[in-house]
Coordinates of C-alpha atoms in Angstrom, one line a residue:
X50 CA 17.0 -21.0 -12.6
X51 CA 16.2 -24.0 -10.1
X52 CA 14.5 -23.8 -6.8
X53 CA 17.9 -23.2 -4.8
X54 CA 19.0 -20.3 -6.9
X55 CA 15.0 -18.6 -7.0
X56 CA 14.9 -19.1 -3.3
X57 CA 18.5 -17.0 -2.8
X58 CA 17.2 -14.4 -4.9
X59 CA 13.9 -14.1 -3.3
X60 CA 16.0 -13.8 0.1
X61 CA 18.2 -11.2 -1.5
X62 CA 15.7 -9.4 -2.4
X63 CA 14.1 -9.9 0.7
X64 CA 17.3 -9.1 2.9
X65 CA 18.0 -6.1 0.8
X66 CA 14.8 -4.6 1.2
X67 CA 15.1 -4.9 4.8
X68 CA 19.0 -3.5 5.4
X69 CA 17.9 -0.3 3.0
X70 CA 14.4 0.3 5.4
X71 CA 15.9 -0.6 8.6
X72 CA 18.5 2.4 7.8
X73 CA 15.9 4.4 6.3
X74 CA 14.2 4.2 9.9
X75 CA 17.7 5.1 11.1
X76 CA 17.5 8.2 9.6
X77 CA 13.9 9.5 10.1
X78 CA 14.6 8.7 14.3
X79 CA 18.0 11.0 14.2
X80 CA 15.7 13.5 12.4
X81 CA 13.1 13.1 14.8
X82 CA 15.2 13.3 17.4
X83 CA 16.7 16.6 15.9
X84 CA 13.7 18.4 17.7
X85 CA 14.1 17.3 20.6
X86 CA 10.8 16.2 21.5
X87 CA 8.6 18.0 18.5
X88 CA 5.9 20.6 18.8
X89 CA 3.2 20.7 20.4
X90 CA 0.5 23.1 17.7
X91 CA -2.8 24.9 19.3
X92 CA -4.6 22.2 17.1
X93 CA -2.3 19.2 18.5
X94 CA -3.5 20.2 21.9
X95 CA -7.2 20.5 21.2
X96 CA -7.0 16.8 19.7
X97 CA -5.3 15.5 22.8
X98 CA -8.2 16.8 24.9
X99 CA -10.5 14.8 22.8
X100 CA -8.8 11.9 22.5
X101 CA -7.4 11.3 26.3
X102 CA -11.5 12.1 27.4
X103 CA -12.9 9.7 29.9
X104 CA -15.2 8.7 27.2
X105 CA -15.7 5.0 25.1
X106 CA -13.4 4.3 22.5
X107 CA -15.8 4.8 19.8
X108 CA -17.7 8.0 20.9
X109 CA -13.7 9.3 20.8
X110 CA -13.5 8.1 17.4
X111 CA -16.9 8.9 15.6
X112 CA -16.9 12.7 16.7
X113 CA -15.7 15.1 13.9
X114 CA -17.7 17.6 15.8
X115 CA -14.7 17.3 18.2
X116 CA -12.2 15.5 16.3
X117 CA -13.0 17.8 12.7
X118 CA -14.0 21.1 14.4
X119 CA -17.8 19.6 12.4
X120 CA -16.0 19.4 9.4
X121 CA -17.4 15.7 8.6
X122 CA -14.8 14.3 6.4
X123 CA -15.7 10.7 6.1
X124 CA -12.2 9.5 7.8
X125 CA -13.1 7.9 11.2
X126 CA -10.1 5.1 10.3
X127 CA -7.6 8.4 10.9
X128 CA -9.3 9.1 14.2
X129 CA -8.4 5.4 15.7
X130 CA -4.9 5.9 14.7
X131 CA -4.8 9.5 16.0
X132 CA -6.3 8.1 19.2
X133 CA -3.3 5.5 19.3
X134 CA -1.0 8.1 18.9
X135 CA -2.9 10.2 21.9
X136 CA -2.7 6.9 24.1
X137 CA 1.4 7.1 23.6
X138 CA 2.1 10.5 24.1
X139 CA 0.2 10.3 27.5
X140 CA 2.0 7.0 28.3
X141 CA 5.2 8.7 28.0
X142 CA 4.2 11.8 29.5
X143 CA 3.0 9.5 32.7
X144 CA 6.5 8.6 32.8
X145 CA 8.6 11.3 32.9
X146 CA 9.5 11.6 29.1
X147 CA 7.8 14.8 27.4
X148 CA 7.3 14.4 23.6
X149 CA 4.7 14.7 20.9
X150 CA 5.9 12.4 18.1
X151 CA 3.3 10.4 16.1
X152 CA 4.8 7.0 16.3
X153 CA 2.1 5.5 14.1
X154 CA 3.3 8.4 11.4
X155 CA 6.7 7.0 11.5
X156 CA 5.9 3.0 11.3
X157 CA 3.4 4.2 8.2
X158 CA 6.6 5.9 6.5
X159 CA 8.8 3.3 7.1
X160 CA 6.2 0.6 6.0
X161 CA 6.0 3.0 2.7
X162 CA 10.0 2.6 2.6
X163 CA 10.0 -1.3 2.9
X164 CA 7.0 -1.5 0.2
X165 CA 9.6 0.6 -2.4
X166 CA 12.5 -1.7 -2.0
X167 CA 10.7 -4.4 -2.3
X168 CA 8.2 -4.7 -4.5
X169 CA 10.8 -2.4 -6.9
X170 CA 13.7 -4.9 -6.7
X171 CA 10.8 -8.2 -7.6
X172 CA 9.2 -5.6 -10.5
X173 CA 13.0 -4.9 -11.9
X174 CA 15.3 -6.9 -11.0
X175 CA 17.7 -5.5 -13.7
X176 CA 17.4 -2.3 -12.2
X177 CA 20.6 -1.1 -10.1
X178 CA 19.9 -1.6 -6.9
X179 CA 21.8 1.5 -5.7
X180 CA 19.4 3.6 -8.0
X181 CA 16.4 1.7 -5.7
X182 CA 18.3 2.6 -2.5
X183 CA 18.6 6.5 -3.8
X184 CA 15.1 6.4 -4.3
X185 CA 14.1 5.7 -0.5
X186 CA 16.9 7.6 0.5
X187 CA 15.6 10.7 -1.4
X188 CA 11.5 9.8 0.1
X189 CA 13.4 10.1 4.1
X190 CA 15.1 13.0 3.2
X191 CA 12.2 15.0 1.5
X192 CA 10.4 17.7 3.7
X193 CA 7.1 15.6 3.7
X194 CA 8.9 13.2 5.8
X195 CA 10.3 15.8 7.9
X196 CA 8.7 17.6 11.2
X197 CA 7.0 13.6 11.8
X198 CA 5.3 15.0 15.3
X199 CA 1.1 14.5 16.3
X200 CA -0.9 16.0 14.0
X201 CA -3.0 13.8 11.6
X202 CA -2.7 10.7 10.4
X203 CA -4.7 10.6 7.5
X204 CA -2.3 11.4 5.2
X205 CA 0.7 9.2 5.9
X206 CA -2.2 6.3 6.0
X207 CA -3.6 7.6 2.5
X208 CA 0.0 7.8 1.1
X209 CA 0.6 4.1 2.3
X210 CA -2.7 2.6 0.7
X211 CA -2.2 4.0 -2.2
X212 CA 1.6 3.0 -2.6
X213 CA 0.4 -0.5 -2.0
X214 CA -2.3 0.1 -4.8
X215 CA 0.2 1.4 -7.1
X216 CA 3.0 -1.5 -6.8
X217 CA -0.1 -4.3 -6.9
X218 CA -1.4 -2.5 -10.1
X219 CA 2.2 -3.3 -11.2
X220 CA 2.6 -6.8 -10.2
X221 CA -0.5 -7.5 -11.6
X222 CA 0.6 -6.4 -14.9
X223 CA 3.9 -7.6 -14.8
X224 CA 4.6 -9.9 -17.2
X225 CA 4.4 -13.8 -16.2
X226 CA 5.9 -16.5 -17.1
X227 CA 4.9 -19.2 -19.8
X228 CA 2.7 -21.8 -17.9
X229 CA 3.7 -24.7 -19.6
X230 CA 7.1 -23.8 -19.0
X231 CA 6.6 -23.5 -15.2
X232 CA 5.2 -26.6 -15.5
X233 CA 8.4 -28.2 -17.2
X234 CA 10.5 -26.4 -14.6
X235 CA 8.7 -28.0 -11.9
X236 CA 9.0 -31.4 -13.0
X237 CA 12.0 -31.5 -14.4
X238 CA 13.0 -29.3 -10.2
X239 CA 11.0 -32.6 -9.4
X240 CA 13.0 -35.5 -10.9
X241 CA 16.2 -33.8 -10.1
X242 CA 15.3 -33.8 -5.9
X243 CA 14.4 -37.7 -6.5
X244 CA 17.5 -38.4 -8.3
X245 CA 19.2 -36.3 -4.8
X246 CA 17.1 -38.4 -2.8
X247 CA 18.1 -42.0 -4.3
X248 CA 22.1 -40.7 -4.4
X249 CA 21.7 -40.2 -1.0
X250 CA 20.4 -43.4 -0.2
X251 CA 17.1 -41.6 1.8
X252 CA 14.6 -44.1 0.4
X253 CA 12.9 -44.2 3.7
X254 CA 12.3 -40.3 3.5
X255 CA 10.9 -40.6 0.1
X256 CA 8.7 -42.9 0.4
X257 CA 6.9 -40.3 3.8
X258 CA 7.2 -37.7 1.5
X259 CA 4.7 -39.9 -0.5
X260 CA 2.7 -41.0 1.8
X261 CA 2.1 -37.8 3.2
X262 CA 1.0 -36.6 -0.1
X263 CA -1.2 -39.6 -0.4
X264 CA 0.9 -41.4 -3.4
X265 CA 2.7 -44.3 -4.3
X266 CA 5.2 -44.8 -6.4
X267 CA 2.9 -46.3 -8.9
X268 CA 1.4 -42.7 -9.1
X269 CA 3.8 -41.0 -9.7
X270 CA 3.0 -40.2 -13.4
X271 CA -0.5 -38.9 -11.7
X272 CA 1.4 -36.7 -9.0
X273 CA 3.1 -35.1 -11.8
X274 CA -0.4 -34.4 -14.0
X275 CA -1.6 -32.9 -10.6
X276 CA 1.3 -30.5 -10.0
X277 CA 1.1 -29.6 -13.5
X278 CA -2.5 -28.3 -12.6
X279 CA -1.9 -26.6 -10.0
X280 CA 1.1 -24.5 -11.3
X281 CA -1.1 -23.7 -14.0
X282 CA -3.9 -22.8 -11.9
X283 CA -1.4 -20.9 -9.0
X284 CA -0.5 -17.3 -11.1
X285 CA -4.5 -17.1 -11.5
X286 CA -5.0 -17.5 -7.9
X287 CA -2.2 -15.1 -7.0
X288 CA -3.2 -12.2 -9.0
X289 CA -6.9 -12.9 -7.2
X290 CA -5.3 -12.2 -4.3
X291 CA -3.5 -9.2 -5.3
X292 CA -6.6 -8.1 -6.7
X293 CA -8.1 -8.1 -3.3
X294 CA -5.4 -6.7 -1.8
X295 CA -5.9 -3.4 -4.4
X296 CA -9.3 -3.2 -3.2
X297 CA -8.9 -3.3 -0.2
X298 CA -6.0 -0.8 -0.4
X299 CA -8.0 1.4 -2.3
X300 CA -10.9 1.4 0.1
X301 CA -8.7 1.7 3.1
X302 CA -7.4 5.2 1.4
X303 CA -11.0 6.4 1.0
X304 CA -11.4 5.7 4.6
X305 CA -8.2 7.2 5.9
X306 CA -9.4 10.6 3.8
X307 CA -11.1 12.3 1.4
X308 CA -7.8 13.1 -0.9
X309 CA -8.0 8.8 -0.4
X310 CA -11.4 8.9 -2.1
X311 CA -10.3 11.4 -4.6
X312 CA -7.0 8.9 -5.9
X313 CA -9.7 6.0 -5.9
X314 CA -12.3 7.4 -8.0
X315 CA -9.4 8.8 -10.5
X316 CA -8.0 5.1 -10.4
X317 CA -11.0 3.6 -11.9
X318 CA -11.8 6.7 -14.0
X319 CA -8.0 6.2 -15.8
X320 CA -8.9 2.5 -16.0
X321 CA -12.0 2.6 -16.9
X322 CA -10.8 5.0 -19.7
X323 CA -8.2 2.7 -21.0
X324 CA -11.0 0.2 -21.0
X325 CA -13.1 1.8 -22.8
X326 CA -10.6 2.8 -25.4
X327 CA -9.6 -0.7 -26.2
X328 CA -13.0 -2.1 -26.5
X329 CA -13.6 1.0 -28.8
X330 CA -10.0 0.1 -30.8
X331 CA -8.7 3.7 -30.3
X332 CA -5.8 2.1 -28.3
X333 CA -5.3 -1.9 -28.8
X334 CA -4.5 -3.8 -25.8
X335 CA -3.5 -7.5 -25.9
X336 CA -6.3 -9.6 -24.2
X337 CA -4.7 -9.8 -21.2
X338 CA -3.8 -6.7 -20.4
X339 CA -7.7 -5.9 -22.0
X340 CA -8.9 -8.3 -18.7
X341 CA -6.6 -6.7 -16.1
X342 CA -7.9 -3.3 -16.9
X343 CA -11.3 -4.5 -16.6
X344 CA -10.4 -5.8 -13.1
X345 CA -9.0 -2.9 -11.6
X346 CA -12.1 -1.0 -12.9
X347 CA -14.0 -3.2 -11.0
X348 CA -12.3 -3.2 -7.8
X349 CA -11.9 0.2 -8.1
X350 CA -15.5 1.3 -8.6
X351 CA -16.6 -1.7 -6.0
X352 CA -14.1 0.0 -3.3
X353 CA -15.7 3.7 -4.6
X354 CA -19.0 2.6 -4.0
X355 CA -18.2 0.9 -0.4
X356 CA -16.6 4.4 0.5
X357 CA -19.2 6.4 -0.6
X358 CA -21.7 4.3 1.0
X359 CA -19.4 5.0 4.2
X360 CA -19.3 8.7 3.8
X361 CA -23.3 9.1 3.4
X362 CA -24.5 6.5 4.9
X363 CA -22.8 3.9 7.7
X364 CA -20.3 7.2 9.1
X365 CA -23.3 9.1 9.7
X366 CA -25.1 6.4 11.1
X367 CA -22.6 5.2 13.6
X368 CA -21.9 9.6 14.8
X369 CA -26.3 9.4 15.7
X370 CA -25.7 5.8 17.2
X371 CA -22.4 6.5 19.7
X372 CA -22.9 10.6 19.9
X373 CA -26.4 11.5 19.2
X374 CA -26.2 14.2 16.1
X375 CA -25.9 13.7 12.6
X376 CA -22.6 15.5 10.9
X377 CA -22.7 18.2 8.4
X378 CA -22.0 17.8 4.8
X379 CA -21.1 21.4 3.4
X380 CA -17.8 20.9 4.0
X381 CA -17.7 18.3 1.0
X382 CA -19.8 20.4 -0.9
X383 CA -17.6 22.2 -4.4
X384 CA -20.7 23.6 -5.5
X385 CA -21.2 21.1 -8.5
X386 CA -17.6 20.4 -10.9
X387 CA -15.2 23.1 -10.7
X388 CA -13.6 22.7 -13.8
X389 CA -12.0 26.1 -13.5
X390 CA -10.3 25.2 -10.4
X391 CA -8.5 22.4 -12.5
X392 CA -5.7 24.4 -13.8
X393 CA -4.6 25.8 -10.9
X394 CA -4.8 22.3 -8.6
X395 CA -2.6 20.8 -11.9
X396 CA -0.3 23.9 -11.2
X397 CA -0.2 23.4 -7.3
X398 CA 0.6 19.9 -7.7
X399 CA 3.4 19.9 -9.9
X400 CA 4.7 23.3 -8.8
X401 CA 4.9 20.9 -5.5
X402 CA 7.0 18.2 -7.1
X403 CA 9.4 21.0 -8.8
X404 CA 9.5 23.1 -5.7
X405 CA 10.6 19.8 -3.6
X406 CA 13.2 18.2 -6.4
X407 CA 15.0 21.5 -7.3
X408 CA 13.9 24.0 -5.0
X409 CA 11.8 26.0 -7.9
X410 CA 8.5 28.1 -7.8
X411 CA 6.0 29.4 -10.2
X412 CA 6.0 28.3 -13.7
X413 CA 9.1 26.9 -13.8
X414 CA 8.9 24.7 -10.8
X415 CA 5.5 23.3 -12.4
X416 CA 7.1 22.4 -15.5
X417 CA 10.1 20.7 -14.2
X418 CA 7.6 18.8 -11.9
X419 CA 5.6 18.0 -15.2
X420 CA 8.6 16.4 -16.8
X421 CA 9.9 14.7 -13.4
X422 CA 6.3 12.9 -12.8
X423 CA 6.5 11.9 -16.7
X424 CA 9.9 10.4 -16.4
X425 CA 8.8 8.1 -13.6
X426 CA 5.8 6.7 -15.2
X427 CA 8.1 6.4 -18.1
X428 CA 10.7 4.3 -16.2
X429 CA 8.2 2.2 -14.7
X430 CA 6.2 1.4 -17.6

């Protein structure tokens, strides 16, 4: 595949991803519209009092006591985007149009929309891209998605970090190409655009492109060691970068919520499991995959650590500094590990997944949301 033809399919990909999400948002604003300017819930209204108070913007935010009726929760980041969505509903209010939608809720579920298209179409190309488009379609049409007026925004931003941190787990272990052929394939990309170049009689253009470049024709052989080295250097680079971008997805979610800080820790518990299995041969990894594990534990107990050092430290710090009392904790107190309260939380959740797919309770809905979350692990890895 030369440069022309990668550089279609990127914009393919990228055009496609766009089309499906632009009429994904389509649909979520005729559903929104449905209710004819949402609902306004005894909670909504208490939380617009806070939040349109003649106060500064961060006493507003780093109040639970008003904010969290004192249930300190650790998720100031929710507050500023609450207070966004306060700042809107009173703008439109001032002029004449009466409505309580959470805009911000809608941009974070179309942004969730956009990430599916595209990072599925770059993980799978070979996969049908109708089946990608059902997928979405099936996310805007599911009752989560549905009733998007001003509540709480911590969820939609927790369900956004963390579908970032899932597809950048992915990418990251997606398989990449052979570096000395990428470096073949860019010389060889190379030769062909000067052969282009001297067919076209654009000598003059060439030798800029040179000079700008800070070679001569004489060095050419060099130029082509050089861009060797950097194409073998550039996947490294790149997965650093999505490597950041994981933590700071991951730490963003602790921040947005506690259930964020919950699907943090469990991300570099599972990886730090798989870790430790392969260095203790009960699974066998290859040695890159061994490495990638071992950075997503890292990032993920690095963005734990920042979050809990938020929740008990720095949070409570800035409530005394911009409101003068110190939050209370029992709230996030279980009362040690509540192992017994696993079973039913397992039950709750899948019974979730069932009850949404095909409409189920009890047992049966639990099972069939069991075999439903399997399946898509199973197609994705």
């Amino acid at each position: 595949m030369n440069a022309e033809t990668r550089d279609t399919s990127r914009l393919s990909e990228l055009g496609n991803a766009l089309v499906v999400t632009f009429f994904c948002a389509l649909i979520l604003l005729i559903k929104d519209l449905y209710q004819a300017g949402g609902v306004l819930n005894h909670e909504t209204a208490a939380f617009l009092n806070n939040y349109l108070a003649d106060r500064s913007l961060f006493a507003i935010i780093f109040d639970p006591a008003r904010n969290d009726w004192g249930f300190y929760q650790a998720r100031e980041l929710s507050y500023f985007f609450d207070y966004l969505d306060a700042q809107w509903i009173a703008f439109t209010i001032r002029h004449g149009l009466i409505q309580f939608y959470s805009i911000v809720s809608f941009f974070m579920i179309v942004l969730i929309v956009f990430c599916q298209q595209y990072a599925l179409r770059k993980l799978y190309p070979k996969l049908a891209s109708w089946s990608i488009t059902l997928l979405s379609a099936a996310y805007v049409f599911a009752p989560c998605t549905t009733g998007n007026v001003f509540f709480r925004s911590s969820k939609y931003g927790c369900s956004l970090a963390m579908t970032a941190a899932v597809f950048l787990t992915l990418f990251l272990f997606k398989k990449s190409e052979d570096p000395h052929a990428s470096k073949l394939k860019g010389i060889s990309e190379n030769w062909l655009e000067l052969q282009n170049w001297q067919n076209r009689n654009l000598e003059a253009r060439f030798c800029k492109h040179l000079a700008n470049m800070e070679l001569t024709r004489c060095a050419q052989g060099r130029a082509c060691e050089c861009e060797m080295q950097f194409l073998a250097k550039f996947p490294v680079f790149r997965d650093t970068l999505k490597l950041y971008g994981l933590f700071a997805a991951l730490l963003v979610a602790s921040l947005f919520d506690r259930q964020g800080a919950f699907f943090c820790a469990a991300f570099t518990a599972a990886f730090g499991a798989f870790l430790l299995a392969s260095c203790c041969k009960f699974l066998r990894f290859t040695p890159k995959y061994s490495r990638i594990a071992a950075n997503l534990t890292c990032a993920g107990l690095i963005a734990t650590i920042a979050g809990t050092l938020y929740n008990l430290y720095i949070g409570p710090e800035l409530i005394w500094t911009f409101n003068g009392y110190m939050p209370d904790f029992h709230y996030q107190d279980l009362g040690g590990m509540p192992f017994a309260q696993l079973p039913d939380g397992l039950m709750f959740l899948f019974g979730n997944i069932g009850n949404t797919l095909f409409g189920l309770r009890g047992l049966s809905a639990a099972l069939l949301g069991t075999f439903a979350g399997l399946a898509v692990l199973a197609m994705l890895f």
